Short mmCIF file of C-alpha atoms and ligand atoms in Angstrom, two decimals:
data_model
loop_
_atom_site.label_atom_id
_atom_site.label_comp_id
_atom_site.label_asym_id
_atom_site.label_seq_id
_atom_site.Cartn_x
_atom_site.Cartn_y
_atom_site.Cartn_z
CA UNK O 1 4.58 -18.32 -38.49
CA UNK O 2 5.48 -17.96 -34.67
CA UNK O 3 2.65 -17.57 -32.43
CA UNK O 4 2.72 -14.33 -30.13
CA UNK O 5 0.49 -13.06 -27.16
CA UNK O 6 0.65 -9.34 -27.84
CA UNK O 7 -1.19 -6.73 -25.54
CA UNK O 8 -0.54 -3.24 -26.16
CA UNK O 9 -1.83 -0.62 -23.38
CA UNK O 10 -0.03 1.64 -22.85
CA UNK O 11 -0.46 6.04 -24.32
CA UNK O 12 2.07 7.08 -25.94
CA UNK O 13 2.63 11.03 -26.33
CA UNK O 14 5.36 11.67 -28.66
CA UNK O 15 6.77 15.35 -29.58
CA UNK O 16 8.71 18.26 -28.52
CA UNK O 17 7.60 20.04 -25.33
CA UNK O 18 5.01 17.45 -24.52
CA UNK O 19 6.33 17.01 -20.94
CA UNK O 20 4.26 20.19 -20.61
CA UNK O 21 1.09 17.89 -20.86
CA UNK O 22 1.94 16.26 -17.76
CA UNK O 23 -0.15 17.59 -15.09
CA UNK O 24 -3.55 16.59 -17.42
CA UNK O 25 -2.50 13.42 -18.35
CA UNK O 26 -1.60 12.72 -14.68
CA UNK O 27 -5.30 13.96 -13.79
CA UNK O 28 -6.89 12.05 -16.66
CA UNK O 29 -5.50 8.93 -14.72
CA UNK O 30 -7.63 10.39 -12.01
CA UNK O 31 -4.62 11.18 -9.61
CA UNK O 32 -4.47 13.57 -6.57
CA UNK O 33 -0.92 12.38 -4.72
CA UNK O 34 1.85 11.84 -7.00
CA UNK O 35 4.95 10.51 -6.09
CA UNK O 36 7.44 11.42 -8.51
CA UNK O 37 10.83 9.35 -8.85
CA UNK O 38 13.62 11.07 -10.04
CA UNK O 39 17.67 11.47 -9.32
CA UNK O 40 19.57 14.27 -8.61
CA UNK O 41 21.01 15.32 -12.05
CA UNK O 42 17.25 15.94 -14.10
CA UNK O 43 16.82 18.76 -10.91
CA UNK O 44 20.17 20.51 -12.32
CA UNK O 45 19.08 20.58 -15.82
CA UNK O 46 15.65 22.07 -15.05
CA UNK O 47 14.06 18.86 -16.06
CA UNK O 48 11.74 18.36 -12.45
CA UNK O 49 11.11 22.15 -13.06
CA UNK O 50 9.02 21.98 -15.74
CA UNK O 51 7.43 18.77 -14.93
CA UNK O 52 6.53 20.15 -10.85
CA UNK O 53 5.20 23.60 -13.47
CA UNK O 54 2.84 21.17 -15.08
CA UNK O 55 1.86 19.00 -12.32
CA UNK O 56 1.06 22.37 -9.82
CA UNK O 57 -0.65 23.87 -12.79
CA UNK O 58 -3.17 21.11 -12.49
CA UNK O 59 -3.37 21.42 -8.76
CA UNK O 60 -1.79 18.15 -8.16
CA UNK O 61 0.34 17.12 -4.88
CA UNK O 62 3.35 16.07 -5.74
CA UNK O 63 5.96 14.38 -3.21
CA UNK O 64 9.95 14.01 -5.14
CA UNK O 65 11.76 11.49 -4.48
CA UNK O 66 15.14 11.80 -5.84
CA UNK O 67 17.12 9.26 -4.10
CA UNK O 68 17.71 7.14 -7.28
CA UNK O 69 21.44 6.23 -8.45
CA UNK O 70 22.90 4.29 -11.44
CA UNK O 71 22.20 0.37 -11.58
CA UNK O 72 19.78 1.51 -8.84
CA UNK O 73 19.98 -1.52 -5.71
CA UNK O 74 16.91 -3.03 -3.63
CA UNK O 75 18.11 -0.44 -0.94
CA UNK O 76 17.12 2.78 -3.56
CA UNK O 77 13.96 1.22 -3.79
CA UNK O 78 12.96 0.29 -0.10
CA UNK O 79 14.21 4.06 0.42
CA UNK O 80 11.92 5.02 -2.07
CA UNK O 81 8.64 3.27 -0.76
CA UNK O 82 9.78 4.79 2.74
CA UNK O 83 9.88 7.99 1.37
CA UNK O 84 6.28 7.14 0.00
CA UNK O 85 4.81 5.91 2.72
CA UNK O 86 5.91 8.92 5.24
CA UNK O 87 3.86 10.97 2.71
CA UNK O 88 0.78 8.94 2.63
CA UNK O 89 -2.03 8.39 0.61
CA UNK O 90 -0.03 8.14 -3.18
CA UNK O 91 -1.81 7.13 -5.71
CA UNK O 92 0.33 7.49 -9.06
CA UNK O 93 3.78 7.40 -9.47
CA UNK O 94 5.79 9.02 -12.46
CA UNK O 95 9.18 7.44 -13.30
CA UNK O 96 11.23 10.61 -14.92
CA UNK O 97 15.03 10.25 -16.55
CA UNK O 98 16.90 7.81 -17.53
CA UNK O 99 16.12 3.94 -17.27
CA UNK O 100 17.79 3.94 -13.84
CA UNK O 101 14.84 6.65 -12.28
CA UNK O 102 12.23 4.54 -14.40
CA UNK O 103 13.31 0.74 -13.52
CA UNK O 104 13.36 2.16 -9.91
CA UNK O 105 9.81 3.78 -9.97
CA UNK O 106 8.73 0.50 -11.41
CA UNK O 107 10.65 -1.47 -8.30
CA UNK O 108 8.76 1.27 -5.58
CA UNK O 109 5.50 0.30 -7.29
CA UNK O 110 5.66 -3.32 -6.21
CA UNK O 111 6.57 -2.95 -3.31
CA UNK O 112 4.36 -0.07 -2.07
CA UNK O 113 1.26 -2.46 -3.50
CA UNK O 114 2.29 -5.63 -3.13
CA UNK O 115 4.76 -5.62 0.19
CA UNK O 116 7.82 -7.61 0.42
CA UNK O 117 11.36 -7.13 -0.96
CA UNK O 118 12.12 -6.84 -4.59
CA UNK O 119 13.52 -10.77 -4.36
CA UNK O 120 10.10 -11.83 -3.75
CA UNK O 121 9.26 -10.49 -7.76
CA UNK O 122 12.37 -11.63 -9.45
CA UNK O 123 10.93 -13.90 -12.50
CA UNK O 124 7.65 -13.06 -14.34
CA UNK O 125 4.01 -12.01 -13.05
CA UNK O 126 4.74 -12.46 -9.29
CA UNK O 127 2.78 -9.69 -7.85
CA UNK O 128 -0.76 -10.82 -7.14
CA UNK O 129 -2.34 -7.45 -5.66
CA UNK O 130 -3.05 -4.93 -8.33
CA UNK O 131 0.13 -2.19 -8.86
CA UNK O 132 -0.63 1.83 -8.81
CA UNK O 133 -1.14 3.74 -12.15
CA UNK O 134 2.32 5.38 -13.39
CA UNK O 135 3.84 7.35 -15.86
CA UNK O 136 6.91 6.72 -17.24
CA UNK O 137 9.43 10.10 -18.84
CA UNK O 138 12.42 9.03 -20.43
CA UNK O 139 15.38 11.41 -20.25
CA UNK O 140 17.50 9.72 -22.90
CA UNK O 141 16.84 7.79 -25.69
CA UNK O 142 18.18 4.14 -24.21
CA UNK O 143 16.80 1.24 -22.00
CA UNK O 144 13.35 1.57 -23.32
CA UNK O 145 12.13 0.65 -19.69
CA UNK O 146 8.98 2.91 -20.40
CA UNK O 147 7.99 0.33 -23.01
CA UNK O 148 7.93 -3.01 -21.15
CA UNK O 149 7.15 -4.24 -18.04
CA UNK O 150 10.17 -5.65 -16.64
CA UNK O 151 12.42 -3.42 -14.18
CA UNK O 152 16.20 -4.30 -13.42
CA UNK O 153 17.15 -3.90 -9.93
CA UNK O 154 20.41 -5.18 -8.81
CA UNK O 155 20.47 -6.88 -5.55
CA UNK O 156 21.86 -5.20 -2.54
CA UNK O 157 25.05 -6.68 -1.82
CA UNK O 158 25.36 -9.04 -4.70
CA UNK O 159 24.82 -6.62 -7.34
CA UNK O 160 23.21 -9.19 -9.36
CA UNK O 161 20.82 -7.69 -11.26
CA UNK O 162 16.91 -8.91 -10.44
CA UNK O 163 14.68 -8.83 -13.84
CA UNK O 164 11.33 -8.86 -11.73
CA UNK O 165 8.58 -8.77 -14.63
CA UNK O 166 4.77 -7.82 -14.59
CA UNK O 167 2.18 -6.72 -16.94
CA UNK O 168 0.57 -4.74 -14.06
CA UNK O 169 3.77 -2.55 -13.59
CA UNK O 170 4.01 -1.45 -16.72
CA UNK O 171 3.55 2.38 -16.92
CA UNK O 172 0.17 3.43 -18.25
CA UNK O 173 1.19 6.66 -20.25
CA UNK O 174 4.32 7.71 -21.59
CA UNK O 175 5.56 10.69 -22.67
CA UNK O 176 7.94 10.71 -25.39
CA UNK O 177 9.83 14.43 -25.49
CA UNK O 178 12.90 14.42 -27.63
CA UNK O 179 14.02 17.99 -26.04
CA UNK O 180 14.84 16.68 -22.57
CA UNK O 181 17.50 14.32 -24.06
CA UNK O 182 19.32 17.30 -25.26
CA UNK O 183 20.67 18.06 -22.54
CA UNK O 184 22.30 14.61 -21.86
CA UNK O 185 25.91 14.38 -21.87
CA UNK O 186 27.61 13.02 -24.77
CA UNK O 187 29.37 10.02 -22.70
CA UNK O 188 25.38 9.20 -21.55
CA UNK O 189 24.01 9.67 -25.35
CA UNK O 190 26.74 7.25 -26.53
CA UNK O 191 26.59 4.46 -23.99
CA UNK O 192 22.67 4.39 -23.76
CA UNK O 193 22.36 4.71 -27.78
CA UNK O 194 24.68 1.58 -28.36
CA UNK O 195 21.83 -0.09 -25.48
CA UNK O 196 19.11 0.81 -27.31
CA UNK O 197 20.74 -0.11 -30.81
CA UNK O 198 21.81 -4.02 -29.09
CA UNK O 199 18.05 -4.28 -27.86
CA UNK O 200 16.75 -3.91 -31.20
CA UNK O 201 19.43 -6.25 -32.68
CA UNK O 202 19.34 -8.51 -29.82
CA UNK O 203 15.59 -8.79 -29.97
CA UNK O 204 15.16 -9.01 -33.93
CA UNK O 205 16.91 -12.64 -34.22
CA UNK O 206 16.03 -14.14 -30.09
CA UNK O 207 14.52 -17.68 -30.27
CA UNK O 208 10.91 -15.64 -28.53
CA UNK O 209 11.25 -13.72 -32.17
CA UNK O 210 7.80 -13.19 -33.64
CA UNK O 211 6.05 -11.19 -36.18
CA UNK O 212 4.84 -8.44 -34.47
CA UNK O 213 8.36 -7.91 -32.11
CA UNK O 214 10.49 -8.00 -35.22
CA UNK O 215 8.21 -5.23 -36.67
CA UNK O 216 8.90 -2.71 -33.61
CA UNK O 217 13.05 -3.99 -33.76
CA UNK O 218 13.20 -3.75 -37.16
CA UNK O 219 12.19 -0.10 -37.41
CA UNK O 220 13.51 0.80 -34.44
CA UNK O 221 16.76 -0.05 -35.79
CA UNK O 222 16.75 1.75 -38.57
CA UNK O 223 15.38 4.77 -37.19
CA UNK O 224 18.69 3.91 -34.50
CA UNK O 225 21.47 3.39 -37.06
CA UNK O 226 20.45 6.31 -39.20
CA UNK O 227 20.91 9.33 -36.38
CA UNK O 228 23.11 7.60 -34.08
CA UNK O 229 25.58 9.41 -35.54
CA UNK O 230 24.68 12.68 -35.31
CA UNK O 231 23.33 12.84 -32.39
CA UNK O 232 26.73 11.97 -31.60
CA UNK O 233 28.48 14.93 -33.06
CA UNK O 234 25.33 17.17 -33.05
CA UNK O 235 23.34 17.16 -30.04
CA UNK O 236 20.88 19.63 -30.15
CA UNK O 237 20.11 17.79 -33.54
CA UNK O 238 15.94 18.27 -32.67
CA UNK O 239 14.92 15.76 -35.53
CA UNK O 240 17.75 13.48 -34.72
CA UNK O 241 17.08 12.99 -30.84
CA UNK O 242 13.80 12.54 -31.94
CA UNK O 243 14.53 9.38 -33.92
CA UNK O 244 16.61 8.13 -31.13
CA UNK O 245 14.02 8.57 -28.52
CA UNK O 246 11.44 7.08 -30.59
CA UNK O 247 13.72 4.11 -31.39
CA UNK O 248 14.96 3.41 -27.96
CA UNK O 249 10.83 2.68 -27.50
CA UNK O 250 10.41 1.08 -30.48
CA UNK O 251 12.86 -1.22 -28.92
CA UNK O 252 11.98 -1.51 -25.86
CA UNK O 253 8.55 -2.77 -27.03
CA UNK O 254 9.96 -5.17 -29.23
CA UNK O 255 12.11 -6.49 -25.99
CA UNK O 256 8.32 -6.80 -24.06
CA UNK O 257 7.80 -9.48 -26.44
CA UNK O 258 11.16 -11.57 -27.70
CA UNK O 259 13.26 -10.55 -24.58
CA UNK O 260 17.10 -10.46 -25.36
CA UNK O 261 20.13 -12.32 -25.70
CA UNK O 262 23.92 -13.12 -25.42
CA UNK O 263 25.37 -9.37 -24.96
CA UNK O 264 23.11 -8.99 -22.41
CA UNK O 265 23.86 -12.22 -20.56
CA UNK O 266 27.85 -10.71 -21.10
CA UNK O 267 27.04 -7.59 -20.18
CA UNK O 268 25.59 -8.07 -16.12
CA UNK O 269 28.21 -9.48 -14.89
CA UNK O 270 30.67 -6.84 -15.86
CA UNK O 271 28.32 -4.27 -14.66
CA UNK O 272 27.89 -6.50 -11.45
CA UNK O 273 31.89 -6.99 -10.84
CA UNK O 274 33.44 -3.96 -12.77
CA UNK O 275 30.37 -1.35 -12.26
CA UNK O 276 30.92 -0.69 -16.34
CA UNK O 277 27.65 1.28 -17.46
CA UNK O 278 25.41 -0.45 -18.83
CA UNK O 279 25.65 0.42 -22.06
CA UNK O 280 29.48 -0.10 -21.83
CA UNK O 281 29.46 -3.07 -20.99
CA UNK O 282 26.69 -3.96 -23.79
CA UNK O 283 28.78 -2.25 -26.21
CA UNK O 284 31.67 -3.94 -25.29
CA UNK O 285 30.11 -8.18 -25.95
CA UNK O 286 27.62 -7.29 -29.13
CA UNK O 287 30.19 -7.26 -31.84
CA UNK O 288 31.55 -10.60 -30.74
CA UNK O 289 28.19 -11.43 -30.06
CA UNK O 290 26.85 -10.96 -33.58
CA UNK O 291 30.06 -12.69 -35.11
CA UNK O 292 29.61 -16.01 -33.17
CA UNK O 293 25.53 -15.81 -33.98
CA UNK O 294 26.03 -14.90 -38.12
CA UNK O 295 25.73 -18.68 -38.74
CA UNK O 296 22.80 -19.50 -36.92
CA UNK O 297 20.91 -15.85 -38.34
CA UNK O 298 22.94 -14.49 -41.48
CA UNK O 299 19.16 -13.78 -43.19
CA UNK O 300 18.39 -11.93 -40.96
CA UNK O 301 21.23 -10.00 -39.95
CA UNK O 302 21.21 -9.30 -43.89
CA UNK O 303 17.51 -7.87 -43.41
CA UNK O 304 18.91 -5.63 -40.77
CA UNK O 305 21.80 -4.91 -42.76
CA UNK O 306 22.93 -6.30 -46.29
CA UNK O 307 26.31 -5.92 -46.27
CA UNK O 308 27.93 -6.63 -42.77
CA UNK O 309 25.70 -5.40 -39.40
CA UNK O 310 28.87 -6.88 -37.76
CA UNK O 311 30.90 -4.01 -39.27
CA UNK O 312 28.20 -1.56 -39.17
CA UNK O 313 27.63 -2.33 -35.53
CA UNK O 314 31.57 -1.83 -35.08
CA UNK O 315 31.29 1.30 -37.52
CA UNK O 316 29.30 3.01 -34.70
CA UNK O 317 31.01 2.16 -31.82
CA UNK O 318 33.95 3.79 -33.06
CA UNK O 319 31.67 6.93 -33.61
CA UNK O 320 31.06 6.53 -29.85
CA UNK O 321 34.87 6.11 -29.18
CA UNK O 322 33.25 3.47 -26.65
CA UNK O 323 36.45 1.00 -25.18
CA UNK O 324 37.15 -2.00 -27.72
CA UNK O 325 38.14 -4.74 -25.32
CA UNK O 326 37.76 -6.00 -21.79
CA UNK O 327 41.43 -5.64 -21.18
CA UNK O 328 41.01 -1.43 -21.13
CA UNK O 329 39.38 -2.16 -18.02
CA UNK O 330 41.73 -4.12 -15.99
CA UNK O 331 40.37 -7.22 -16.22
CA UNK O 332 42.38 -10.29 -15.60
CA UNK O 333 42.27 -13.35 -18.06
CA UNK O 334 42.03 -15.39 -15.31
CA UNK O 335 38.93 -13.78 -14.11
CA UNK O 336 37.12 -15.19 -17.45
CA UNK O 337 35.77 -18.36 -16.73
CA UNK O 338 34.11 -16.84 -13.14
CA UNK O 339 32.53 -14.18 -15.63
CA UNK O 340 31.05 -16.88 -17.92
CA UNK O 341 29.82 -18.83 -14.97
CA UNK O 342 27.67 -15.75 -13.91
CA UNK O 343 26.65 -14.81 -17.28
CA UNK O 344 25.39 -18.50 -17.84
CA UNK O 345 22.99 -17.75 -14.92
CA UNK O 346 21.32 -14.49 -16.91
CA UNK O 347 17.88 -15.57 -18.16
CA UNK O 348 18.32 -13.15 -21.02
CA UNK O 349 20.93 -15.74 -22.25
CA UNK O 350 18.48 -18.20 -23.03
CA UNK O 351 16.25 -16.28 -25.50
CA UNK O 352 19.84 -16.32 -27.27
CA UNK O 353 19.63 -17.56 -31.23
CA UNK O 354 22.61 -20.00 -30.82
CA UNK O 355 22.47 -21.41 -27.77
CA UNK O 356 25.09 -20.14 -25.04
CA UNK O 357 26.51 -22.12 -22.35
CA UNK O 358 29.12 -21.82 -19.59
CA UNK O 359 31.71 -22.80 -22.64
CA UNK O 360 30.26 -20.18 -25.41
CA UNK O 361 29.98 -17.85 -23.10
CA UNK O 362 33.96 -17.65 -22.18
CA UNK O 363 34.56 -17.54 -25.81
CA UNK O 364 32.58 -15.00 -26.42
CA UNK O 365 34.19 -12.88 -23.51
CA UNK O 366 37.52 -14.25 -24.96
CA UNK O 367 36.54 -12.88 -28.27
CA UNK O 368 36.52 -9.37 -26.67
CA UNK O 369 39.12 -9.40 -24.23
FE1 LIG E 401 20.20 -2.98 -22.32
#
């Protein structure tokens, strides 16, 4: 059996309306300045409403930063400690909607207690100063940042993307509350679902694969697969989003501990040079991506799925009407091999099952162009 190292800390409160619990679990962490990280679309669907209700309710001050974007930069983040620091005196930061507002509460923590620029944390356990206690609210049922403690910032300028890594950051509570990702739009449900389904796949069969990881991917799979679907065609699906939101995290915890593989080594670089979402992009590499690994992990595909996860996989993507191949995009053949050289560089590559190099790689982005 594979050895594992596995530390779980962090609350988890799970259920609908349990953002209203907020302001007391904020006060339990023995907060008086919160500094809460948001973007611009939870305020228009009355999601920082009812979180500021909570948090006022408990007589808490609370400063809003809501300068976070999509594939949020180092730049969203130094504005973010800025923003903090004019304020003075936080001491707990909440990370609420989707992974983008998360990853870049994560990022703001670093910095604020640590200094520097987020290049200074790209890689694993770089901080040395201990980080501020956070909370983490997910807003859709996708990247699974609130499980782990690894945040993805892309670089300012390069737009690669910086996995910067540290127990410390990790957010000490989470609230799980399937009713806030009703309100996500159905191009957002379908793009981050697909993410969260590849992260369970991706982390079931990685060489870092282990006992306890497999256990969270496994069942966060199948709690995935079986209401992707209709959360798809039925949104306000209660029971349904609830699955999804619980499976995203389910996910995400299994990623904390086997890390990912080949899509998402694909998947960065189009993001980086193409600014495809995400879970696009994702989409887009993990059928081909499960077709070149079958012969290295058929078992456990089959354990997954025991007919074909290759063609259940595709199954849902067509549910999602998500784009097929990289030529929809207007991507050039030529511009391949550049592609694989950049994906080559992704860390997440190496925790691939078969290994991927420069070569692989172009085949697999052959494979879906
Ligand atoms: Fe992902």
């Amino acid at each position: 059996m594979q050895s594992f190292d596995f530390q779980s800390s962090i609350r988890v409160v799970f259920g609908e309306d349990a953002l209203d619990q907020l302001g007391d679990l904020t006060t339990e962490l023995g907060s008086a300045r919160v500094l809460l990280v948001t973007d611009p679309g939870i305020i228009r669907v009355g999601i920082l409403e009812k979180a500021l209700d909570s948090l006022k309710a408990a007589n808490l001050d609370v400063f809003v930063f809501d300068g976070v974007e999509e594939n949020p930069t180092s730049r969203h983040v130094a504005d973010g400690v800025r923003f903090a620091k004019d304020q003075g005196g936080i001491d707990l930061l909440i990370g609420l909607g989707g992974g983008s507002a998360m990853d870049c509460a994560k990022g703001i923590n670093f910095i604020l207690t640590n200094g520097g620029r987020m290049e200074n944390y790209w890689g694993v356990d770089k901080a040395t100063k201990p980080m501020l206690p956070s909370i983490g609210i997910p807003t859709t049922a996708g990247t699974g940042s609130e499980a782990h403690s690894f945040t993805l910032i892309a670089q300012e300028g390069t737009h690669q993307k910086m996995a910067c890594g540290d127990k410390k950051a990790r957010f000490r509570t989470v609230i799980l509350d399937p009713v806030l990702t009703t309100t996500t739009p159905k191009r957002v449900t379908t793009a981050t679902g697909i993410d969260a389904i590849s992260h369970a796949v991706e982390s079931y069969v990685s060489t870092r694969r282990n006992f306890i990881s497999q256990m969270f991917a496994k069942e966060a799979w199948h709690l995935l697969e079986k209401s992707f679907e209709i959360v798809v065609n039925d949104p306000e699906n209660i029971e349904a989003r609830s699955r999804m939101l619980l499976g995203a995290h389910l996910a995400g915890t299994a990623i904390e501990n086997s890390m990912l593989g080949a899509a998402h080594a694909c998947a960065n670089p189009l993001t980086a040079r193409y600014n495809i979402t995400h879970g696009v992009a994702v989409a887009l590499m993990l059928p081909g991506v499960i077709y070149f690994n079958n012969q290295a992990v058929s078992t456990l595909y089959q354990e997954l799925h025991p007919v074909s996860l290759h063609e259940r996989v595709s199954e849902l993507k067509a549910v999602a009407e998500l784009p097929e191949r990289l030529r929809d995009f207007e991507i050039q053949l030529e511009a391949l091999p550049e592609l694989a050289k950049e994906a080559a560089k992704q860390w997440t590559g190496r925790f691939n099952p078969r290994q991927v190099s420069e070569v692989e790689l172009l085949e697999l982005y052959e494979l879906t162009y």
